[in-house]
Every structure is written in C-alpha cells, then in structure tokens.
Tab-separated table of C-alpha atoms in Angstrom:
chain	number	residue	atom	x	y	z
A	126	MET	CA	63.130	34.703	5.307
A	127	ASN	CA	65.994	33.665	7.151
A	128	PHE	CA	65.360	29.960	5.816
A	129	GLN	CA	65.104	31.432	1.877
A	130	GLY	CA	68.327	33.540	2.344
A	131	SER	CA	70.693	30.236	3.522
A	132	ARG	CA	68.817	28.522	0.783
A	133	ARG	CA	69.678	30.619	-1.931
A	134	ARG	CA	73.061	31.187	-0.347
A	135	GLY	CA	73.300	27.155	-0.830
A	136	GLU	CA	72.208	27.039	-4.728
A	137	ASP	CA	74.762	29.760	-5.270
A	138	GLY	CA	77.426	27.003	-4.104
A	139	ILE	CA	76.370	24.940	-5.985
A	140	ALA	CA	75.786	26.837	-9.598
A	141	MET	CA	79.381	27.366	-9.065
A	142	VAL	CA	80.353	23.890	-8.967
A	143	ILE	CA	77.587	22.981	-11.606
A	144	ASP	CA	79.137	25.920	-13.928
A	145	PHE	CA	82.498	25.091	-13.651
A	146	LEU	CA	81.439	21.455	-14.609
A	147	LEU	CA	79.862	22.378	-17.658
A	148	SER	CA	81.457	25.349	-18.917
A	149	ASN	CA	84.625	22.340	-18.803
A	150	ALA	CA	82.945	19.508	-20.053
A	151	ARG	CA	82.411	19.325	-24.131
A	152	LEU	CA	86.439	20.502	-23.995
A	153	VAL	CA	87.590	17.388	-21.859
A	154	LEU	CA	84.200	14.771	-22.454
A	155	GLY	CA	82.849	15.921	-25.595
A	156	VAL	CA	78.588	16.620	-26.445
A	157	GLY	CA	77.975	13.134	-25.201
A	158	GLY	CA	79.931	13.622	-21.715
A	159	ALA	CA	78.268	16.958	-20.750
A	160	ALA	CA	74.489	15.420	-21.154
A	161	MET	CA	75.084	13.425	-18.088
A	162	LEU	CA	76.646	16.853	-16.022
A	163	GLY	CA	73.298	17.848	-17.905
A	164	ILE	CA	71.248	15.288	-15.962
A	165	ALA	CA	73.179	16.039	-12.948
A	166	THR	CA	72.441	19.476	-13.100
A	167	LEU	CA	68.710	19.140	-13.140
A	168	THR	CA	69.188	16.324	-9.754
A	169	VAL	CA	71.340	18.668	-7.550
A	170	LYS	CA	68.145	21.324	-8.789
A	171	ARG	CA	66.024	18.815	-6.935
A	172	LEU	CA	67.634	17.552	-3.568
A	173	ILE	CA	68.216	21.020	-3.125
A	174	GLU	CA	64.103	21.491	-3.012
A	175	ARG	CA	63.510	18.368	-1.247
A	176	ALA	CA	65.905	19.478	0.869
A	177	GLY	CA	64.523	22.804	1.438
A	178	ARG	CA	61.182	20.953	2.644
A	179	ALA	CA	62.527	18.778	5.310
A	180	ALA	CA	63.372	19.992	8.887
A	181	ASP	CA	65.158	17.357	10.364
A	182	ASP	CA	68.181	14.988	9.399
A	183	GLU	CA	66.305	11.916	8.954
A	184	LYS	CA	63.958	13.611	5.839
A	185	VAL	CA	67.213	15.197	4.415
A	186	GLU	CA	67.994	12.001	3.911
A	187	GLN	CA	64.942	10.569	2.473
A	188	LYS	CA	64.845	13.574	-0.262
A	189	MET	CA	68.428	13.232	-1.326
A	190	ALA	CA	68.273	9.090	-1.688
A	191	GLU	CA	65.040	9.908	-4.083
A	192	SER	CA	66.645	12.822	-6.267
A	193	TRP	CA	69.672	10.020	-6.730
A	194	GLU	CA	67.970	7.299	-7.473
A	195	GLU	CA	66.187	9.855	-10.367
A	196	LEU	CA	69.958	9.909	-11.452
A	197	SER	CA	70.178	6.094	-11.616
A	198	LEU	CA	67.213	6.540	-14.522
A	199	VAL	CA	70.043	7.699	-16.729
A	200	SER	CA	72.631	4.912	-16.252
A	201	ALA	CA	71.570	2.899	-19.277
A	202	SER	CA	73.621	5.894	-21.254
A	203	PRO	CA	76.335	4.325	-23.725
A	204	THR	CA	79.104	3.164	-22.813
A	205	MET	CA	81.004	6.476	-24.581
A	206	ILE	CA	78.833	8.439	-22.215
A	207	ARG	CA	79.247	7.202	-18.628
A	208	LYS	CA	82.780	6.466	-19.097
A	209	GLY	CA	85.032	8.332	-16.686
A	210	ILE	CA	81.985	11.055	-16.007
A	211	GLU	CA	79.770	9.240	-13.320
A	212	GLY	CA	82.860	10.134	-10.788
A	213	MET	CA	83.423	13.118	-11.502
A	214	VAL	CA	79.834	13.940	-11.085
A	215	MET	CA	79.601	12.562	-8.240
A	216	LYS	CA	82.450	14.150	-6.016
A	217	HIS	CA	81.689	17.057	-6.960
A	218	VAL	CA	77.938	17.277	-6.516
A	219	ALA	CA	78.359	15.581	-2.728
A	220	LYS	CA	80.535	17.981	-1.395
A	221	ALA	CA	78.286	20.604	-3.289
A	222	THR	CA	75.476	18.906	-1.534
A	223	LYS	CA	77.006	19.067	2.358
A	224	GLN	CA	77.888	22.248	1.568
A	225	GLN	CA	73.665	23.148	1.564
A	226	LYS	CA	73.291	20.461	4.508
A	227	ALA	CA	75.182	22.628	6.499
A	228	ASP	CA	73.810	25.782	4.909
A	229	LEU	CA	70.114	24.277	6.672
A	230	TYR	CA	71.218	23.389	9.999
A	231	GLN	CA	72.929	26.669	11.088
A	232	GLN	CA	69.108	28.251	9.980
A	233	PRO	CA	67.491	29.603	13.095
A	234	GLN	CA	64.018	27.735	14.134
A	235	MET	CA	61.339	28.682	12.498
A	236	SER	CA	58.555	30.238	15.331
A	237	SER	CA	56.066	28.475	16.900
A	238	LEU	CA	53.289	30.604	15.689
A	239	GLU	CA	54.385	29.690	12.376
A	240	GLU	CA	52.525	26.598	11.158
A	241	GLN	CA	54.913	24.261	9.366
A	242	PRO	CA	53.350	23.107	6.193
A	243	LYS	CA	52.649	19.135	5.741
A	244	PRO	CA	54.811	17.990	3.507
A	245	GLU	CA	53.593	16.579	0.224
A	246	SER	CA	53.774	12.351	-0.429
A	247	LYS	CA	56.075	11.325	-2.825
A	248	SER	CA	52.933	9.590	-4.875
A	249	LYS	CA	50.638	13.100	-4.819
A	250	ARG	CA	53.417	15.224	-6.182
A	251	LEU	CA	54.069	12.490	-9.408
A	252	GLN	CA	50.275	12.794	-9.689
A	253	LEU	CA	50.644	17.119	-10.116
A	254	PHE	CA	53.927	16.016	-11.847
A	255	VAL	CA	51.573	13.669	-14.716
A	256	LEU	CA	49.000	16.103	-15.168
A	257	SER	CA	51.045	19.450	-15.723
A	258	LEU	CA	52.892	17.049	-18.626
A	259	GLN	CA	49.476	15.866	-19.961
A	260	GLU	CA	48.622	19.860	-20.136
A	261	HIS	CA	51.421	20.692	-21.726
A	262	LEU	CA	51.624	18.046	-24.550
A	263	GLN	CA	47.748	19.047	-24.954
A	264	GLN	CA	48.416	22.530	-25.236
A	265	TYR	CA	51.319	21.856	-27.269
A	266	TYR	CA	49.957	19.571	-29.655
A	267	HIS	CA	46.877	22.578	-30.236
A	268	THR	CA	50.186	25.710	-30.704
A	269	ARG	CA	52.446	23.667	-32.279
A	270	ALA	CA	51.675	20.408	-33.969
A	271	ALA	CA	48.122	20.547	-35.368
A	272	LEU	CA	47.121	23.123	-37.977
A	273	SER	CA	43.697	24.760	-37.524
A	274	PRO	CA	40.345	23.607	-39.677
A	275	HIS	CA	40.682	26.733	-41.719
A	276	GLU	CA	44.215	26.616	-42.920
A	277	ILE	CA	43.711	22.770	-43.663
A	278	ARG	CA	41.141	23.800	-45.507
A	279	ARG	CA	43.665	26.369	-47.282
A	280	ALA	CA	46.120	24.655	-48.328
A	281	GLN	CA	43.703	22.119	-49.558
A	282	SER	CA	42.480	24.188	-51.872
A	283	LEU	CA	45.629	25.989	-52.972
A	284	ALA	CA	46.919	22.500	-53.457
A	285	LEU	CA	44.150	21.395	-55.618
A	286	ASP	CA	43.865	24.767	-57.441
A	287	ILE	CA	47.564	24.428	-58.451
A	288	CYS	CA	47.075	20.186	-59.684
A	289	THR	CA	44.453	21.296	-61.531
A	290	GLU	CA	46.503	24.020	-63.635
A	291	ILE	CA	49.860	22.490	-63.610
A	292	GLN	CA	47.913	19.202	-65.274
A	293	GLY	CA	45.933	21.383	-67.667
A	294	PHE	CA	49.824	22.566	-68.873
A	295	LEU	CA	51.064	19.232	-69.084
A	296	HIS	CA	48.137	18.120	-71.062
A	297	SER	CA	48.622	20.866	-73.697
A	298	ARG	CA	52.572	20.943	-73.976
A	299	HIS	CA	52.710	17.101	-73.717
A	300	PRO	CA	49.280	15.375	-75.285
A	301	ASP	CA	50.704	12.140	-75.628
A	302	MET	CA	52.616	11.705	-71.808
A	303	PRO	CA	50.597	9.200	-70.283
A	304	LEU	CA	49.676	10.630	-67.135
A	305	GLY	CA	47.700	9.046	-64.274
A	306	GLU	CA	44.813	11.810	-62.273
A	307	MET	CA	47.215	14.336	-59.821
A	308	SER	CA	45.912	13.678	-56.375
A	309	LEU	CA	46.899	15.027	-52.912
A	310	GLY	CA	48.530	13.024	-50.444
A	311	GLY	CA	51.649	13.693	-47.731
A	312	SER	CA	52.632	15.425	-51.288
A	313	LEU	CA	50.758	16.625	-54.676
A	314	LEU	CA	51.297	13.403	-56.370
A	315	ASP	CA	51.659	12.800	-59.739
A	316	ASP	CA	51.200	9.195	-60.861
A	317	LEU	CA	52.833	7.994	-64.300
A	318	GLN	CA	51.135	5.149	-66.059
A	319	LEU	CA	53.479	2.837	-67.629
A	320	GLU	CA	52.307	-0.125	-70.119
A	321	ALA	CA	52.091	-3.136	-68.342
A	322	SER	CA	53.918	-5.226	-70.666
A	323	LEU	CA	56.378	-3.055	-71.668
A	324	TRP	CA	58.379	-2.500	-67.788
A	325	ARG	CA	58.754	-4.531	-64.906
A	326	LEU	CA	59.594	-2.992	-61.237
A	327	ILE	CA	62.215	-5.198	-59.795
A	328	PRO	CA	62.804	-4.966	-55.741
A	329	GLY	CA	65.777	-3.550	-54.081
A	330	GLU	CA	66.714	-6.862	-52.869
A	331	GLU	CA	66.580	-8.763	-56.785
A	332	THR	CA	69.816	-5.688	-57.820
A	333	LEU	CA	72.780	-5.334	-57.381
A	334	LEU	CA	71.955	-2.687	-55.599
A	335	THR	CA	70.916	-4.573	-52.971
A	336	HIS	CA	69.307	-1.964	-50.540
A	337	PRO	CA	65.332	-2.475	-50.061
A	338	LEU	CA	64.507	0.645	-50.647
A	339	HIS	CA	66.162	1.760	-54.027
A	340	TRP	CA	64.255	-0.350	-56.803
A	341	MET	CA	64.988	-0.281	-60.825
A	342	VAL	CA	62.082	0.332	-63.310
A	343	GLN	CA	63.377	-1.875	-65.883
A	344	ARG	CA	62.272	-2.251	-70.098
A	345	VAL	CA	61.469	-5.308	-71.317
A	346	ASN	CA	59.716	-7.079	-73.973
A	347	LEU	CA	61.874	-5.071	-76.586
A	348	GLU	CA	62.259	-7.987	-79.356
A	349	TYR	CA	58.017	-7.807	-79.640
A	350	PHE	CA	58.200	-3.927	-79.134
A	351	PRO	CA	60.828	-2.188	-80.385
A	352	ARG	CA	62.365	0.676	-78.084
A	353	GLY	CA	60.356	3.796	-78.928
A	354	ARG	CA	56.576	1.821	-78.435
A	355	SER	CA	56.313	3.887	-75.147
A	356	TYR	CA	56.415	7.348	-74.617
A	357	TRP	CA	58.744	6.940	-71.271
A	358	ASP	CA	61.441	4.761	-73.490
A	359	ARG	CA	63.012	8.392	-74.088
A	360	TYR	CA	63.922	8.222	-70.020
A	361	LEU	CA	65.739	4.760	-70.227
A	362	VAL	CA	69.752	4.981	-69.202
A	363	GLY	CA	71.111	1.159	-69.131
A	364	GLY	CA	67.836	-0.351	-70.391
A	365	TYR	CA	65.884	1.250	-67.176
A	366	LEU	CA	64.170	3.837	-66.507
A	367	SER	CA	65.728	6.588	-64.628
A	368	ALA	CA	64.355	8.524	-61.874
A	369	GLU	CA	66.969	11.392	-62.037
A	370	ALA	CA	65.905	11.831	-65.844
A	371	VAL	CA	62.323	12.160	-65.086
A	372	VAL	CA	62.851	14.463	-62.609
A	373	ASN	CA	64.640	16.668	-64.717
A	374	MET	CA	62.300	16.351	-67.878
A	375	PHE	CA	59.244	17.964	-65.296
A	376	ASN	CA	61.901	20.226	-63.755
A	377	LYS	CA	62.122	21.237	-67.290
A	378	SER	CA	58.194	21.231	-68.626
A	379	ILE	CA	56.987	22.701	-65.406
A	380	MET	CA	59.344	24.802	-62.833
A	381	GLU	CA	61.128	26.398	-65.793
A	382	THR	CA	58.237	26.339	-68.611
A	383	VAL	CA	54.828	27.356	-66.840
A	384	ASN	CA	53.512	31.266	-66.700
A	385	TRP	CA	53.839	31.425	-63.033
A	386	PRO	CA	52.981	35.090	-62.767
A	387	SER	CA	49.675	33.670	-65.035
A	388	ILE	CA	48.148	31.603	-62.514
A	389	SER	CA	49.125	33.339	-59.489
A	390	SER	CA	46.960	35.934	-60.929
A	391	THR	CA	44.323	33.899	-60.988
A	392	LEU	CA	44.060	32.354	-57.905
A	393	ASP	CA	44.710	35.661	-56.247
A	394	CYS	CA	48.026	34.034	-54.441
A	395	LEU	CA	51.661	33.969	-55.100
A	396	VAL	CA	53.313	30.982	-56.678
A	397	ARG	CA	56.984	30.392	-57.415
A	398	PRO	CA	58.789	28.066	-57.945
A	399	VAL	CA	61.843	26.883	-55.391
A	400	LEU	CA	64.728	26.708	-57.986
A	401	GLY	CA	67.910	24.982	-56.688
A	402	GLY	CA	67.114	21.931	-54.862
A	403	PRO	CA	66.800	18.277	-55.765
A	404	ASP	CA	62.814	18.592	-55.197
A	405	LEU	CA	60.256	19.590	-57.113
A	406	ARG	CA	58.991	22.176	-55.098
A	407	LEU	CA	56.548	25.470	-55.255
A	408	GLU	CA	56.254	28.508	-53.085
A	409	VAL	CA	52.497	29.710	-52.465
A	410	LYS	CA	51.820	32.707	-50.292
A	411	PRO	CA	48.543	34.425	-49.837
A	412	GLY	CA	47.460	37.613	-51.843
A	413	SER	CA	46.557	40.579	-50.093
A	414	GLU	CA	42.584	39.953	-50.496
A	415	ASN	CA	43.386	37.079	-48.733
A	416	VAL	CA	44.907	37.944	-45.579
A	417	GLY	CA	42.560	38.777	-42.831
A	418	ALA	CA	41.879	38.174	-39.239
A	419	ASP	CA	41.751	34.568	-39.401
A	420	SER	CA	43.913	33.580	-42.141
A	421	SER	CA	47.806	32.704	-41.896
A	422	ASP	CA	50.275	35.159	-43.782
A	423	GLN	CA	52.795	31.920	-43.517
A	424	SER	CA	53.868	30.531	-46.543
A	425	LEU	CA	52.932	27.068	-48.297
A	426	PHE	CA	55.261	24.580	-50.156
A	427	ILE	CA	54.121	21.891	-52.193
A	428	SER	CA	56.249	19.313	-53.603
A	429	MET	CA	55.628	17.864	-57.098
A	430	LEU	CA	56.137	13.363	-56.724
A	431	PRO	CA	56.676	11.907	-59.457
A	432	LEU	CA	55.414	8.067	-58.930
A	433	LEU	CA	54.495	4.879	-59.821
A	434	ARG	CA	51.798	2.477	-58.896
A	435	GLU	CA	51.696	-1.249	-59.006
A	436	ALA	CA	49.088	-2.970	-56.570
A	437	ASP	CA	50.287	-1.664	-53.033
A	438	VAL	CA	54.047	-0.727	-54.375
A	439	VAL	CA	54.496	2.773	-54.527
A	440	LEU	CA	57.597	4.028	-56.071
A	441	THR	CA	58.781	7.605	-55.855
A	442	ALA	CA	61.648	9.815	-58.128
A	443	GLN	CA	63.772	11.120	-55.538
A	444	PRO	CA	67.501	10.916	-56.431
A	445	GLU	CA	68.327	12.467	-53.955
A	446	LEU	CA	67.721	9.391	-51.305
A	447	THR	CA	68.536	7.066	-53.667
A	448	SER	CA	71.972	8.978	-54.537
A	449	PRO	CA	74.780	7.588	-55.933
A	450	TRP	CA	72.172	5.107	-57.767
A	451	LEU	CA	70.299	8.175	-59.438
A	452	ASN	CA	68.447	5.902	-61.945
A	453	ALA	CA	66.851	4.011	-58.910
A	454	TRP	CA	63.640	4.293	-58.001
A	455	HIS	CA	62.696	5.315	-54.304
A	456	LEU	CA	59.983	2.798	-52.979
A	457	SER	CA	58.366	4.498	-50.303
A	458	LEU	CA	57.112	3.286	-47.572
A	459	TYR	CA	54.338	6.443	-46.061
A	460	PRO	CA	51.339	4.535	-47.312
A	461	TRP	CA	52.342	1.307	-45.418
A	462	GLU	CA	52.998	3.524	-42.071
A	463	THR	CA	50.359	5.911	-42.078
A	464	GLN	CA	47.664	3.092	-43.243
A	465	ARG	CA	48.875	1.133	-40.335
A	466	LEU	CA	48.613	3.928	-37.738
A	467	ALA	CA	45.075	4.839	-38.883
A	468	GLN	CA	43.933	1.585	-38.759
A	469	LEU	CA	46.041	0.693	-34.845
A	470	ASP	CA	44.035	4.388	-33.932
A	471	SER	CA	40.881	3.454	-35.460
A	472	ALA	CA	40.401	-0.058	-33.369
A	473	ASP	CA	41.248	1.084	-30.269
A	474	ASP	CA	40.473	4.810	-30.193
A	475	GLY	CA	44.250	5.441	-29.466
A	476	CYS	CA	46.517	8.758	-29.638
A	477	ARG	CA	49.295	7.324	-32.209
A	478	ARG	CA	49.181	10.013	-34.407
A	479	HIS	CA	48.534	12.186	-32.143
A	480	THR	CA	51.901	11.941	-30.160
A	481	LEU	CA	53.653	11.647	-33.891
A	482	LYS	CA	53.126	14.666	-34.504
A	483	ILE	CA	54.079	16.223	-31.342
A	484	LEU	CA	56.780	14.448	-31.907
A	485	LYS	CA	57.286	15.768	-35.637
A	486	ALA	CA	56.994	19.428	-34.075
A	487	VAL	CA	59.265	18.340	-31.262
A	488	CYS	CA	62.018	17.720	-33.683
A	489	THR	CA	61.186	20.433	-36.358
A	490	LEU	CA	61.312	23.388	-33.698
A	491	ASN	CA	64.208	21.590	-31.823
A	492	PRO	CA	67.775	22.323	-33.644
A	493	ALA	CA	69.390	19.002	-31.902
A	494	LEU	CA	66.705	17.198	-33.017
A	495	ARG	CA	66.093	18.479	-36.576
A	496	PRO	CA	68.130	15.594	-38.045
A	497	LEU	CA	64.957	12.719	-37.218
A	498	GLU	CA	62.545	13.015	-39.583
A	499	ALA	CA	58.865	11.729	-39.677
A	500	ALA	CA	59.862	7.745	-40.989
A	501	PRO	CA	62.304	6.920	-37.726
A	502	LEU	CA	59.410	8.859	-35.320
A	503	ALA	CA	56.664	6.940	-37.626
A	504	ASN	CA	58.699	3.817	-36.931
A	505	LEU	CA	59.177	4.317	-33.559
A	506	ILE	CA	55.695	4.294	-32.327
A	507	LEU	CA	54.754	0.820	-34.464
A	508	HIS	CA	57.492	-0.780	-32.774
A	509	LEU	CA	56.637	0.632	-30.058
A	510	SER	CA	53.019	-0.221	-30.223
A	511	ASP	CA	53.709	-3.979	-30.525
A	512	GLY	CA	54.225	-4.185	-27.268
A	513	GLU	CA	52.240	-1.427	-25.346
A	514	GLY	CA	48.406	-1.617	-26.025
A	515	ASN	CA	46.986	1.307	-23.600
A	516	TRP	CA	47.100	4.123	-26.308
A	517	SER	CA	44.043	6.039	-25.083
A	518	GLU	CA	44.130	9.891	-25.165
A	519	SER	CA	44.381	10.002	-21.294
A	520	ASN	CA	47.682	8.145	-21.338
A	521	LEU	CA	49.053	10.614	-23.520
A	522	HIS	CA	52.012	11.724	-21.294
A	523	VAL	CA	53.086	8.091	-20.648
A	524	ARG	CA	53.627	7.258	-24.201
A	525	PHE	CA	55.698	10.181	-25.018
A	526	GLN	CA	57.721	9.609	-21.563
A	527	GLN	CA	58.184	5.993	-23.553
A	528	CYS	CA	59.046	6.871	-27.236
A	529	ILE	CA	61.772	9.174	-25.094
A	530	THR	CA	63.482	6.370	-23.346
A	531	GLU	CA	62.715	4.436	-26.655
A	532	LEU	CA	64.739	6.437	-28.881
A	533	ILE	CA	67.732	6.398	-26.694
A	534	SER	CA	67.750	2.719	-26.187
A	535	TYR	CA	67.872	2.997	-30.622
A	536	LEU	CA	70.189	5.776	-30.373
A	537	GLU	CA	72.438	3.774	-28.070
A	538	GLN	CA	72.580	0.669	-30.769
A	539	GLY	CA	73.034	3.344	-33.551
A	540	ALA	CA	69.933	1.201	-35.470
A	541	LEU	CA	66.280	1.558	-35.570
A	542	HIS	CA	64.839	-0.956	-38.039
A	543	SER	CA	62.142	-0.112	-40.669
A	544	TYR	CA	58.659	-1.571	-39.074
A	545	PHE	CA	58.031	-2.809	-43.013
A	546	LYS	CA	61.407	-3.563	-43.837
A	547	PRO	CA	63.513	-4.680	-41.102
A	548	ALA	CA	67.032	-4.842	-43.424
A	549	VAL	CA	66.797	-0.669	-43.131
A	550	ASN	CA	68.300	0.841	-40.394
A	551	LEU	CA	66.465	4.465	-40.570
A	552	LEU	CA	69.536	5.589	-38.361
A	553	SER	CA	72.007	5.087	-40.480
A	554	SER	CA	72.287	8.665	-42.407
A	555	LEU	CA	73.300	10.436	-38.641
A	556	SER	CA	76.191	11.126	-38.028
A	557	GLU	CA	77.851	10.715	-34.339
A	558	ASP	CA	77.938	14.305	-33.673
A	559	GLN	CA	74.366	14.594	-34.666
A	560	VAL	CA	73.612	11.428	-32.451
A	561	ASP	CA	75.775	12.943	-29.345
A	562	GLN	CA	73.672	16.215	-29.721
A	563	MET	CA	70.625	14.258	-29.766
A	564	GLY	CA	71.411	12.551	-26.781
A	565	PHE	CA	72.408	15.342	-24.573
A	566	MET	CA	69.267	16.651	-25.161
A	567	LEU	CA	66.927	13.441	-25.006
A	568	TYR	CA	69.134	12.367	-21.589
A	569	CYS	CA	68.162	15.597	-19.615
A	570	ALA	CA	64.446	15.165	-21.228
A	571	VAL	CA	64.275	11.346	-19.344
A	572	SER	CA	63.491	13.769	-15.927
A	573	GLU	CA	62.235	16.764	-17.108
A	574	PRO	CA	60.383	16.616	-20.388
A	575	GLU	CA	58.977	19.745	-20.483
A	576	ILE	CA	62.361	21.013	-21.679
A	577	LEU	CA	61.135	19.405	-25.020
A	578	LEU	CA	58.452	21.817	-24.936
A	579	ILE	CA	59.108	25.048	-25.271
C-alpha cells in the first residue's frame, strides 16, 4: 500500500510537468511539435510502470533504458517536428523521472511474508502486447469495419431495385439515349455507350492538361459524320464531350424529375435525392415494416456515377475531381486497385483487403485522419505488398503497425505515388495543417496503436 501511494505521488509530479508541456505545445511548437511531446508522455508512463516493478537500482536503470529506446522509434520524425523539441522533452522528463526514482527509494521494504513477483521477461510482455493488438484488430474489424451479411444483402437489394426503377424511367423519357445496363460496383454505375467511330478517349498525358488522371473525350470524323449524328453531340464543349454537361443533364433528368414518393411507396422505403452536392446521390431509409430486431435503421447512400468504358479504361464524370477543368473525365484506378488486391489475396490467402477495411474505418471515424481517403490507403498496401510477402491473417497486427510507420514516412516526404500511375501524388490535396494533425495522431500510435481503435 505504501508503495502504491508513493507511486501515485511520483506520477502526480510527472503529470504536472507533462500537463505544462502539452498545454503550451501548440502555442510554442505548433501541432507537429506537440506530436513528439505526446509520445514522450506515453514513454514516461511506461517508464513509471517499469520502474515500479524494480526493487533495486540496477533494474531501475535497465527499465529506464528500455523506455528511452522506445522513444527512439519516433526519431525519424520530420525536421520541422524534431527541431528544438528533443532537448526540452529530455530536460523536463529527466527531472521528473529523477524525482520518481527518489520516491521509490524512500518507500519501506516489503514484508518478508509477502512473495516478491517474478519480473516478466521483455519477450513475454511483447508477446502479450501482440496478442492483445491482434484481438483488438479482429474485434474492430467485426464491429466497425465490416458489414454483417444481412446489411450487405439489404443494401444490394435496395440498390438493384432503385437501379431498375431509374433505368426504366430513363428508357421511357429518353428512348434515344444510348445507355448500357446499370451494374453495382463501388457505386451504382451507369455506363454510357459511345459510337466507336465518332469518339476518341485521349489520355491526360497527351492533352494540354498533362494530368495522368484527367482525360478528354474528343468528337472525331466530323467530316463524315456531322454534328448531331450522335446523341451525345448535344453535350459537346469545344469539340469534347463535357463531363460537367453530362452530370447536369442527369441531375435534371433524374434527381429533379423522378417521382421519388412513388418509388418509395413501391419499395417500402424512403428514397430521396441529396441536393446541393457535386455528385448524384440518393439517400435511402428503411420503411417501418423493414425495421426489426435484426435490421439496421441506418441510412443507405447510393451515388450514381456516369461512366465510360473502353477495354480496361474506366472514365467517370466527376467534375469535383477534375476541377478546374470541368469538361475533363476522371480516370478511375479503383477497378485496377481492387482487382490487384483481390489477386494478391487469392494467391497467398492474405489479409490485404481485411487490412484496408480496418484502415478505412479508422480514418473515417478519427477526425484527424479523415482527410485520408480510400485511394491512398489502397495504394499504401499495394506498395507494401511489393516488399512484404507474409500477409497471413495471423500477421494482421504486424502489417497494421507497418502501415502506420509507412504512412508516417509518406507524410514526411509529402508524397504517396499511385501504384499504377507513379506521376500522381495521392497526398497532393492535403494542407500543411492536415498533415500536422495526421502526424500528431500517427506518431502517438507508433508506441500505442490501440489509440486508433477506440
């Protein structure tokens, strides 16, 4: 009891130092600087726990050395974060730990009747930590990242029913519009059929835009097939099929014209368009008869994505991604990325897609990491797969921690290049403040990865 009381007093002393450091960190050092202080806090916490288990000076020194070794794990932080911080952290933490050590020596010796617990070996503690993280990841996957089979069937059924209703409406209102069959993918896709002899898809590198993901769709052979021969000629801007004009057409034809109350009544659910956004999105809420003990009352959002296909090239009409060139079409790498991940997992029964779902859920639920979308995370795993062969389910915790450290490295460099289009930097849209916020969270997760699974 005396030992526990002495330990709490020592912790209070250190807590005051840490509170002072962290409270002033953002004012003096900025968000990035506070990251190192946050890790120092975690290190001191472990130092206290280890020192408390030691009965003599030699063991205290050994435990302290192990704790400072953990602090070196984050020594690869950016220059802007390291500069001027390490000295201040060492000064204040060393003073606090010195006081804690003195308090430990002042405590009375334990009674001879009390059995001295054997100190756990470092390898055993590490093994317990690994198993704990593995269990946390599995639990997080099933509760936060993955949908239940019932929810998946419900979402697919509703999406297919709405897809049928929309396609029937378009065929009745615009019988001359050449549309392919709608299909389900990452989104509800609507294939546009272009006459092969009238249109040419031009890669972004070959246009004045010079952006690998911003393609143009050019109208060709006008001397033989004059304007008006193709249905899509009405959406030409400067000799190119305008993605913005196509999206505006579907917005008026579907979002503002379809009788959504009638469809809601037919499907026994509430279907309504989400207006005001850049994309064509529907919100679907289950009807009263569909909500039960085994049903979810959460809303389902369906995005309708006008899409062009030519061989393995998929172009989408998403002006928000190609801005300020609103007439350009976005080259979607999503089919290539998902196909590659599926091939790799099938070849070695790996957990790459499992890991990706966990990372996506972590970033979605964590405000600091929310700017990281699915594409950078998928490419992170693809790059990592080139150098790491063991992606078994039992190795999930190792790959998760490795993803954290690799992501820190990419943020330090300010670039994560696309796996299939290396000229594309998937982190280019992040602001300096967003990078600092992510760095703060990820640096803390280096030694305590469970904080991302809260």
